[in-house]
Amino acid sequence: MAKKYLRLGAILSGVGTTQNAWRHPDLPGDASVNIDWYRENARKAEAAKFDLVFIVDSPYITPDTAPHFLNRLEPLTLLSAVAGATSKIGLVATLTTSYNEPYNVARQFGSLDLISNGRAGWNVVTTGLEGAAGNYGREEHIDHEVRYARALEHVKVVQGLWDSYEDDAFPRDKERGVFLDKSKLHALNHKGEFFSVTGPLNISRSRQGQPVIFQAGDSDTGRDLAAKVAEGIYTNQENFEEAKAFYDDIKQRTAAAGRNPDHILIFPGLVPVIADTDEEAQAIADAEFGKLDLKKALVQLGRPFNYHDFSQYDLDAPFPDVGNLGSNGYRGSADRIKRIAAAEKLTLRETAWRFAARPSPFVGSPLTIANEIERWYKGGAVDGFNFRISSPTNFDAFVNKVLPILRERGVVRSEYDGETLRANLGLPVPANRYSEAEEASRETALA
Amino acid sequence: MAKKYLRLGAILSGVGTTQNAWRHPDLPGDASVNIDWYRENARKAEAAKFDLVFIVDSPYITPDTAPHFLNRLEPLTLLSAVAGATSKIGLVATLTTSYNEPYNVARQFGSLDLISNGRAGWNVVTTGLEGAAGNYGREEHIDHEVRYARALEHVKVVQGLWDSYEDDAFPRDKERGVFLDKSKLHALNHKGEFFSVTGPLNISRSRQGQPVIFQAGDSDTGRDLAAKVAEGIYTNQENFEEAKAFYDDIKQRTAAAGRNPDHILIFPGLVPVIADTDEEAQAIADAEFGKLDLKKALVQLGRPFNYHDFSQYDLDAPFPDVGNLGSNGYRGSADRIKRIAAAEKLTLRETAWRFAARPSPFVGSPLTIANEIERWYKGGAVDGFNFRISSPTNFDAFVNKVLPILRERGVVRSEYDGETLRANLGLPVPANRYSEAEEASRETALA
């Protein structure tokens, strides 16, 4: 087995997922709709031996939505375009199970997987913004628990469709006129609680077998979904203790679901503030924070609560009781904000600053940051990090100053182990379910 | 206005849309799932100054489906990957309105349009194969008339979403912190018979304004849809007279729908058989025909009739009465087969050979073929052709031997007029409906 390294994803989020990131002087204002920006950054990440690039997503906007989400390329078309500019780095796109047909999802990710020669991954989400329903002809957003039950069935259907063709299904014998061995083509004939899909899918598997499944929901239900089907998790963690608790919880749930906990990799987001000295870095972090205006901080705070308008409350009173709000949206994030605001007795103003500004636990000199990353990794709080490219300068500093320290210590890799996403991540290639069944029945026959 | 030329599309259909095409010795057996094959052929088409490449599609297979459809890349991901390998040629993908959400369709084509810098086109189809329903959780395929009514509303919704942002919506003023001019963002708030879509879409327009709309349905209802919304039509015509009648009918319907008939371009498919002499070409065509076996011809004949099994009938009796069969599938093609078989008193065997082999009206020396193409064009039967790449040798012969004759005569272009699909085709850039309204109200105010 290949040596185990800290895994690295690069979140390509154009002008950035926060309200203010786009104002960085080095970031092109059109980055989120500029395919050249994506190609260039994916190539940089590949040169630095990142395992994957990662595209976040959401199918709903309001005029107050953060700039990146307002106007952006769609993840599947985007990564198909990036595929040709790269050759080894993984390509992970976020797509919701709530508003896409499993047959179409299976086809598009299967196609990306062939186009990239085995580098595709699907970050499964259920959509946290209730307004999305209106873009898909629904009066109401699907209920949180139902969304996750649907998501599980959706993923299973998609994985079933991906196995439609066994790997040796195509003799393509021009002489005899045999293109397909029909015995190697399998209809799914799925009839479940939420989906009925006959199949077969009209696309064969790539050399990594199937795209890698990621998951990003933080609620209890979200974690259970991950334990059942995810091979990677994208999460946000504020400090080592929180990250460690999350990590242990996920690995435990995965084992309880009967899976190998090494086959689910946990990637907290990483947005380091890097400068020559710790003091300089802290000053930069403080200055960034200072640029955020309260109005936008309140909008950002409202997002997990279905864009609830927090400007209606007294800013200096305790964080308001919003009841059940957020439980059908980004429940994990909403619950976390409620919990911390209560535990730390924060006012609304303090809560807005605290969560909207997303203070990074990684602020300091390259050495400080490398040490902290190593501490989280060796301390069993992460399998990797999903580094968010917030500016070209910050990306360069991370690649040229932080990674070399970690490389020297053997924490991150110097060369790719292979050319597929599964090879990068040390994940097994899933056997085709039908080939497996056939082999098993052959073994039984021989026994 | 730019000079008018014969328009040229190149159908990139991998191993070919017929049962036998894949056996051509020069065609890679995996062409339909090999992105390099698509990139290479798109580049060749661009070097030859084709207006566009064209991807056919269908979301349903049976084990007897023709090889290309069995196992193939998905059109949107495919063309996003081709975008980076080309810079001027248009990229037209087929997608069904029957099994895709308008919001997702608008996003993905809008994204392809930005990725390709204004070269996207959408070939709108409604899916002719009833079995597709089973891949999308439906007991029955949507009724033919309903499919087309839905398609019209679907396209209108997508076009409405594409206008969500006016072209000057983004000041991106980092100094003042103004990313978006909110007055230039518009929700659609569509509530129709089939779709409710609030919007706005989270992507801005490309420099060609909106992707170009194609249509490919041949039934009466299909033609009416084209007259209302299409800017290009992909069709199959067996001879000049048929093509001319179709052309006149479409232009008339378009004028009757209140549109400029010059803004709908008609592209019959073109699969020429080219050799040094007319005799040699005819011999090749006959040999191709000889390779087709009757069993596969019957499967292919059955396709427009929802894969009806024609092997159950007496081959030498008249083409059987299949009643209403096919009227909910590819109705235009099915009706045409019924009509011609009756008029020409064909047996089932004759009908199978006639339609499954798809005899080309373009067989001969380069000069013969160039003359025939010019005759169709100057005779007002076509605006262009959609050339199907059936083998590398045939593509090379067309590009190197036929096109130079047409170029010398000024029938096809020597250089691109611009860099968008609309510029290639001489189609206007649609004004944003909201900017238009604003300008109109300004004019009213000034009057």
mmCIF file of N, CA, C and O in Angstrom, chain A residues 228-297:
data_model
loop_
_atom_site.group_PDB
_atom_site.id
_atom_site.type_symbol
_atom_site.label_atom_id
_atom_site.label_comp_id
_atom_site.label_asym_id
_atom_site.label_seq_id
_atom_site.Cartn_x
_atom_site.Cartn_y
_atom_site.Cartn_z
ATOM 1 N N LYS A 228 -22.609 6.105 5.895
ATOM 2 C CA LYS A 228 -23.113 5.025 5.037
ATOM 3 C C LYS A 228 -22.490 5.027 3.638
ATOM 4 O O LYS A 228 -22.231 3.968 3.088
ATOM 5 N N VAL A 229 -22.277 6.216 3.054
ATOM 6 C CA VAL A 229 -21.858 6.214 1.644
ATOM 7 C C VAL A 229 -20.643 7.064 1.294
ATOM 8 O O VAL A 229 -20.074 6.895 0.214
ATOM 9 N N ALA A 230 -20.217 7.969 2.172
ATOM 10 C CA ALA A 230 -19.175 8.906 1.753
ATOM 11 C C ALA A 230 -17.784 8.285 1.854
ATOM 12 O O ALA A 230 -17.519 7.455 2.716
ATOM 13 N N GLU A 231 -16.907 8.734 0.956
ATOM 14 C CA GLU A 231 -15.494 8.343 1.003
ATOM 15 C C GLU A 231 -14.633 9.557 1.356
ATOM 16 O O GLU A 231 -13.430 9.437 1.578
ATOM 17 N N GLY A 232 -15.277 10.714 1.395
ATOM 18 C CA GLY A 232 -14.611 11.940 1.799
ATOM 19 C C GLY A 232 -15.640 12.864 2.418
ATOM 20 O O GLY A 232 -16.829 12.803 2.070
ATOM 21 N N ILE A 233 -15.212 13.700 3.370
ATOM 22 C CA ILE A 233 -16.119 14.670 3.974
ATOM 23 C C ILE A 233 -15.472 16.037 3.932
ATOM 24 O O ILE A 233 -14.302 16.199 4.283
ATOM 25 N N TYR A 234 -16.252 17.013 3.472
ATOM 26 C CA TYR A 234 -15.809 18.394 3.558
ATOM 27 C C TYR A 234 -16.552 19.029 4.726
ATOM 28 O O TYR A 234 -17.773 18.990 4.802
ATOM 29 N N THR A 235 -15.795 19.626 5.646
ATOM 30 C CA THR A 235 -16.401 20.168 6.858
ATOM 31 C C THR A 235 -15.694 21.469 7.231
ATOM 32 O O THR A 235 -14.665 21.807 6.667
ATOM 33 N N ASN A 236 -16.279 22.218 8.143
ATOM 34 C CA ASN A 236 -15.588 23.390 8.658
ATOM 35 C C ASN A 236 -15.447 23.265 10.164
ATOM 36 O O ASN A 236 -16.430 23.011 10.857
ATOM 37 N N GLN A 237 -14.229 23.406 10.676
ATOM 38 C CA GLN A 237 -13.956 23.229 12.099
ATOM 39 C C GLN A 237 -13.143 24.407 12.595
ATOM 40 O O GLN A 237 -12.197 24.824 11.943
ATOM 41 N N GLU A 238 -13.527 24.886 13.794
ATOM 42 C CA GLU A 238 -12.942 26.122 14.290
ATOM 43 C C GLU A 238 -11.636 25.941 15.059
ATOM 44 O O GLU A 238 -10.832 26.855 15.148
ATOM 45 N N ASN A 239 -11.477 24.771 15.660
ATOM 46 C CA ASN A 239 -10.246 24.528 16.411
ATOM 47 C C ASN A 239 -9.967 23.030 16.511
ATOM 48 O O ASN A 239 -10.807 22.217 16.109
ATOM 49 N N PHE A 240 -8.807 22.694 17.022
ATOM 50 C CA PHE A 240 -8.365 21.300 17.056
ATOM 51 C C PHE A 240 -9.352 20.401 17.788
ATOM 52 O O PHE A 240 -9.696 19.322 17.305
ATOM 53 N N GLU A 241 -9.811 20.853 18.947
ATOM 54 C CA GLU A 241 -10.678 20.003 19.774
ATOM 55 C C GLU A 241 -11.979 19.673 19.035
ATOM 56 O O GLU A 241 -12.426 18.535 19.026
ATOM 57 N N GLU A 242 -12.561 20.718 18.424
ATOM 58 C CA GLU A 242 -13.792 20.517 17.671
ATOM 59 C C GLU A 242 -13.545 19.553 16.507
ATOM 60 O O GLU A 242 -14.350 18.646 16.241
ATOM 61 N N ALA A 243 -12.430 19.755 15.806
ATOM 62 C CA ALA A 243 -12.104 18.916 14.649
ATOM 63 C C ALA A 243 -11.887 17.464 15.083
ATOM 64 O O ALA A 243 -12.355 16.525 14.436
ATOM 65 N N LYS A 244 -11.204 17.293 16.190
ATOM 66 C CA LYS A 244 -10.908 15.947 16.696
ATOM 67 C C LYS A 244 -12.205 15.220 17.069
ATOM 68 O O LYS A 244 -12.391 14.036 16.751
ATOM 69 N N ALA A 245 -13.101 15.948 17.746
ATOM 70 C CA ALA A 245 -14.374 15.340 18.145
ATOM 71 C C ALA A 245 -15.177 14.929 16.907
ATOM 72 O O ALA A 245 -15.757 13.836 16.855
ATOM 73 N N PHE A 246 -15.179 15.812 15.909
ATOM 74 C CA PHE A 246 -15.900 15.505 14.666
ATOM 75 C C PHE A 246 -15.295 14.268 13.998
ATOM 76 O O PHE A 246 -16.004 13.343 13.591
ATOM 77 N N TYR A 247 -13.981 14.248 13.918
ATOM 78 C CA TYR A 247 -13.256 13.149 13.278
ATOM 79 C C TYR A 247 -13.588 11.821 13.950
ATOM 80 O O TYR A 247 -13.958 10.839 13.302
ATOM 81 N N ASP A 248 -13.477 11.802 15.280
ATOM 82 C CA ASP A 248 -13.745 10.555 16.010
ATOM 83 C C ASP A 248 -15.184 10.103 15.819
ATOM 84 O O ASP A 248 -15.461 8.913 15.640
ATOM 85 N N ASP A 249 -16.083 11.078 15.816
ATOM 86 C CA ASP A 249 -17.500 10.752 15.652
ATOM 87 C C ASP A 249 -17.756 10.110 14.287
ATOM 88 O O ASP A 249 -18.456 9.091 14.180
ATOM 89 N N ILE A 250 -17.199 10.691 13.245
ATOM 90 C CA ILE A 250 -17.425 10.163 11.885
ATOM 91 C C ILE A 250 -16.810 8.778 11.725
ATOM 92 O O ILE A 250 -17.438 7.864 11.181
ATOM 93 N N LYS A 251 -15.593 8.614 12.225
ATOM 94 C CA LYS A 251 -14.934 7.304 12.064
ATOM 95 C C LYS A 251 -15.727 6.223 12.810
ATOM 96 O O LYS A 251 -15.880 5.102 12.318
ATOM 97 N N GLN A 252 -16.254 6.610 13.971
ATOM 98 C CA GLN A 252 -17.034 5.670 14.773
ATOM 99 C C GLN A 252 -18.351 5.303 14.069
ATOM 100 O O GLN A 252 -18.720 4.133 13.991
ATOM 101 N N ARG A 253 -19.023 6.328 13.540
ATOM 102 C CA ARG A 253 -20.275 6.054 12.824
ATOM 103 C C ARG A 253 -20.010 5.167 11.600
ATOM 104 O O ARG A 253 -20.823 4.310 11.255
ATOM 105 N N THR A 254 -18.879 5.404 10.938
ATOM 106 C CA THR A 254 -18.566 4.634 9.733
ATOM 107 C C THR A 254 -18.315 3.172 10.086
ATOM 108 O O THR A 254 -18.813 2.260 9.402
ATOM 109 N N ALA A 255 -17.567 2.949 11.173
ATOM 110 C CA ALA A 255 -17.335 1.575 11.625
ATOM 111 C C ALA A 255 -18.664 0.929 12.014
ATOM 112 O O ALA A 255 -18.938 -0.226 11.672
ATOM 113 N N ALA A 256 -19.508 1.709 12.707
ATOM 114 C CA ALA A 256 -20.810 1.176 13.128
ATOM 115 C C ALA A 256 -21.683 0.821 11.930
ATOM 116 O O ALA A 256 -22.522 -0.087 11.997
ATOM 117 N N ALA A 257 -21.459 1.516 10.802
ATOM 118 C CA ALA A 257 -22.221 1.207 9.586
ATOM 119 C C ALA A 257 -21.615 0.020 8.833
ATOM 120 O O ALA A 257 -22.056 -0.310 7.734
ATOM 121 N N GLY A 258 -20.590 -0.587 9.431
ATOM 122 C CA GLY A 258 -20.015 -1.787 8.825
ATOM 123 C C GLY A 258 -18.973 -1.508 7.757
ATOM 124 O O GLY A 258 -18.656 -2.374 6.945
ATOM 125 N N ARG A 259 -18.432 -0.288 7.764
ATOM 126 C CA ARG A 259 -17.428 0.050 6.750
ATOM 127 C C ARG A 259 -16.073 0.261 7.397
ATOM 128 O O ARG A 259 -15.965 0.522 8.596
ATOM 129 N N ASN A 260 -15.029 0.193 6.586
ATOM 130 C CA ASN A 260 -13.669 0.452 7.049
ATOM 131 C C ASN A 260 -13.490 1.960 7.252
ATOM 132 O O ASN A 260 -13.606 2.731 6.295
ATOM 133 N N PRO A 261 -13.216 2.405 8.486
ATOM 134 C CA PRO A 261 -13.105 3.857 8.736
ATOM 135 C C PRO A 261 -11.941 4.517 7.986
ATOM 136 O O PRO A 261 -11.926 5.740 7.847
ATOM 137 N N ASP A 262 -10.998 3.720 7.495
ATOM 138 C CA ASP A 262 -9.931 4.296 6.660
ATOM 139 C C ASP A 262 -10.439 4.692 5.273
ATOM 140 O O ASP A 262 -9.752 5.386 4.533
ATOM 141 N N HIS A 263 -11.636 4.227 4.949
ATOM 142 C CA HIS A 263 -12.167 4.533 3.615
ATOM 143 C C HIS A 263 -13.100 5.736 3.614
ATOM 144 O O HIS A 263 -13.893 5.926 2.705
ATOM 145 N N ILE A 264 -13.016 6.538 4.674
ATOM 146 C CA ILE A 264 -13.697 7.840 4.681
ATOM 147 C C ILE A 264 -12.688 8.871 5.173
ATOM 148 O O ILE A 264 -12.132 8.742 6.267
ATOM 149 N N LEU A 265 -12.406 9.851 4.342
ATOM 150 C CA LEU A 265 -11.339 10.815 4.627
ATOM 151 C C LEU A 265 -11.953 12.169 4.968
ATOM 152 O O LEU A 265 -12.847 12.646 4.268
ATOM 153 N N ILE A 266 -11.444 12.771 6.042
ATOM 154 C CA ILE A 266 -12.074 13.991 6.556
ATOM 155 C C ILE A 266 -11.210 15.210 6.262
ATOM 156 O O ILE A 266 -10.045 15.265 6.642
ATOM 157 N N PHE A 267 -11.822 16.160 5.545
ATOM 158 C CA PHE A 267 -11.125 17.361 5.063
ATOM 159 C C PHE A 267 -11.777 18.622 5.610
ATOM 160 O O PHE A 267 -12.667 19.186 4.956
ATOM 161 N N PRO A 268 -11.343 19.152 6.749
ATOM 162 C CA PRO A 268 -11.852 20.485 7.119
ATOM 163 C C PRO A 268 -11.357 21.543 6.131
ATOM 164 O O PRO A 268 -10.310 21.373 5.501
ATOM 165 N N GLY A 269 -12.122 22.617 6.009
ATOM 166 C CA GLY A 269 -11.672 23.751 5.211
ATOM 167 C C GLY A 269 -10.452 24.400 5.857
ATOM 168 O O GLY A 269 -10.287 24.356 7.081
ATOM 169 N N LEU A 270 -9.599 24.982 5.041
ATOM 170 C CA LEU A 270 -8.372 25.625 5.529
ATOM 171 C C LEU A 270 -8.209 26.959 4.798
ATOM 172 O O LEU A 270 -8.058 26.993 3.580
ATOM 173 N N VAL A 271 -8.283 28.054 5.589
ATOM 174 C CA VAL A 271 -8.081 29.385 5.012
ATOM 175 C C VAL A 271 -7.033 30.093 5.859
ATOM 176 O O VAL A 271 -7.357 30.907 6.720
ATOM 177 N N PRO A 272 -5.771 29.745 5.636
ATOM 178 C CA PRO A 272 -4.727 30.299 6.504
ATOM 179 C C PRO A 272 -4.441 31.767 6.182
ATOM 180 O O PRO A 272 -4.668 32.220 5.060
ATOM 181 N N VAL A 273 -4.007 32.485 7.197
ATOM 182 C CA VAL A 273 -3.489 33.841 6.976
ATOM 183 C C VAL A 273 -1.986 33.762 7.226
ATOM 184 O O VAL A 273 -1.544 33.517 8.351
ATOM 185 N N ILE A 274 -1.199 33.946 6.161
ATOM 186 C CA ILE A 274 0.235 33.680 6.203
ATOM 187 C C ILE A 274 1.018 34.977 6.037
ATOM 188 O O ILE A 274 0.735 35.768 5.124
ATOM 189 N N ALA A 275 1.994 35.207 6.898
ATOM 190 C CA ALA A 275 2.899 36.351 6.731
ATOM 191 C C ALA A 275 4.272 35.934 7.252
ATOM 192 O O ALA A 275 4.428 34.829 7.769
ATOM 193 N N ASP A 276 5.236 36.825 7.109
ATOM 194 C CA ASP A 276 6.588 36.434 7.514
ATOM 195 C C ASP A 276 6.662 36.109 8.999
ATOM 196 O O ASP A 276 7.367 35.201 9.410
ATOM 197 N N THR A 277 5.914 36.895 9.799
ATOM 198 C CA THR A 277 5.924 36.641 11.245
ATOM 199 C C THR A 277 4.494 36.445 11.748
ATOM 200 O O THR A 277 3.526 36.848 11.085
ATOM 201 N N ASP A 278 4.375 35.852 12.920
ATOM 202 C CA ASP A 278 3.053 35.639 13.512
ATOM 203 C C ASP A 278 2.337 36.974 13.740
ATOM 204 O O ASP A 278 1.124 37.086 13.536
ATOM 205 N N GLU A 279 3.108 38.005 14.153
ATOM 206 C CA GLU A 279 2.512 39.300 14.454
ATOM 207 C C GLU A 279 1.913 39.924 13.193
ATOM 208 O O GLU A 279 0.783 40.420 13.197
ATOM 209 N N GLU A 280 2.701 39.883 12.114
ATOM 210 C CA GLU A 280 2.206 40.424 10.840
ATOM 211 C C GLU A 280 0.943 39.706 10.395
ATOM 212 O O GLU A 280 -0.012 40.328 9.924
ATOM 213 N N ALA A 281 0.955 38.377 10.516
ATOM 214 C CA ALA A 281 -0.200 37.590 10.088
ATOM 215 C C ALA A 281 -1.442 37.985 10.885
ATOM 216 O O ALA A 281 -2.526 38.156 10.341
ATOM 217 N N GLN A 282 -1.254 38.163 12.199
ATOM 218 C CA GLN A 282 -2.388 38.536 13.044
ATOM 219 C C GLN A 282 -2.918 39.917 12.647
ATOM 220 O O GLN A 282 -4.133 40.135 12.610
ATOM 221 N N ALA A 283 -1.990 40.816 12.316
ATOM 222 C CA ALA A 283 -2.400 42.167 11.902
ATOM 223 C C ALA A 283 -3.209 42.103 10.609
ATOM 224 O O ALA A 283 -4.221 42.803 10.450
ATOM 225 N N ILE A 284 -2.789 41.244 9.689
ATOM 226 C CA ILE A 284 -3.524 41.084 8.428
ATOM 227 C C ILE A 284 -4.926 40.523 8.698
ATOM 228 O O ILE A 284 -5.930 41.011 8.160
ATOM 229 N N ALA A 285 -4.988 39.506 9.560
ATOM 230 C CA ALA A 285 -6.280 38.903 9.899
ATOM 231 C C ALA A 285 -7.204 39.957 10.506
ATOM 232 O O ALA A 285 -8.393 40.040 10.153
ATOM 233 N N ASP A 286 -6.647 40.773 11.405
ATOM 234 C CA ASP A 286 -7.460 41.818 12.041
ATOM 235 C C ASP A 286 -7.946 42.841 11.018
ATOM 236 O O ASP A 286 -9.086 43.303 11.068
ATOM 237 N N ALA A 287 -7.061 43.195 10.076
ATOM 238 C CA ALA A 287 -7.423 44.192 9.064
ATOM 239 C C ALA A 287 -8.537 43.653 8.160
ATOM 240 O O ALA A 287 -9.489 44.366 7.818
ATOM 241 N N GLU A 288 -8.432 42.368 7.757
ATOM 242 C CA GLU A 288 -9.483 41.722 6.947
ATOM 243 C C GLU A 288 -10.818 41.827 7.666
ATOM 244 O O GLU A 288 -11.840 42.178 7.096
ATOM 245 N N PHE A 289 -10.757 41.502 8.947
ATOM 246 C CA PHE A 289 -11.933 41.523 9.786
ATOM 247 C C PHE A 289 -12.532 42.927 9.815
ATOM 248 O O PHE A 289 -13.746 43.107 9.724
ATOM 249 N N GLY A 290 -11.659 43.911 9.878
ATOM 250 C CA GLY A 290 -12.100 45.305 9.957
ATOM 251 C C GLY A 290 -12.827 45.774 8.702
ATOM 252 O O GLY A 290 -13.630 46.702 8.745
ATOM 253 N N LYS A 291 -12.538 45.111 7.561
ATOM 254 C CA LYS A 291 -13.156 45.524 6.315
ATOM 255 C C LYS A 291 -14.614 45.073 6.193
ATOM 256 O O LYS A 291 -15.366 45.539 5.345
ATOM 257 N N LEU A 292 -14.974 44.113 7.030
ATOM 258 C CA LEU A 292 -16.324 43.558 6.947
ATOM 259 C C LEU A 292 -17.313 44.545 7.566
ATOM 260 O O LEU A 292 -17.104 45.014 8.674
ATOM 261 N N ASP A 293 -18.397 44.875 6.849
ATOM 262 C CA ASP A 293 -19.355 45.749 7.516
ATOM 263 C C ASP A 293 -20.469 44.914 8.149
ATOM 264 O O ASP A 293 -20.758 43.792 7.726
ATOM 265 N N LEU A 294 -21.062 45.473 9.175
ATOM 266 C CA LEU A 294 -22.006 44.721 9.994
ATOM 267 C C LEU A 294 -23.210 44.267 9.185
ATOM 268 O O LEU A 294 -23.722 43.168 9.380
ATOM 269 N N LYS A 295 -23.644 45.105 8.237
ATOM 270 C CA LYS A 295 -24.809 44.761 7.441
ATOM 271 C C LYS A 295 -24.569 43.446 6.701
ATOM 272 O O LYS A 295 -25.397 42.534 6.705
ATOM 273 N N LYS A 296 -23.391 43.354 6.074
ATOM 274 C CA LYS A 296 -23.078 42.131 5.326
ATOM 275 C C LYS A 296 -22.853 40.948 6.265
ATOM 276 O O LYS A 296 -23.165 39.800 5.933
ATOM 277 N N ALA A 297 -22.275 41.241 7.443
ATOM 278 C CA ALA A 297 -22.073 40.165 8.420
ATOM 279 C C ALA A 297 -23.418 39.574 8.838
ATOM 280 O O ALA A 297 -23.554 38.363 8.997
#
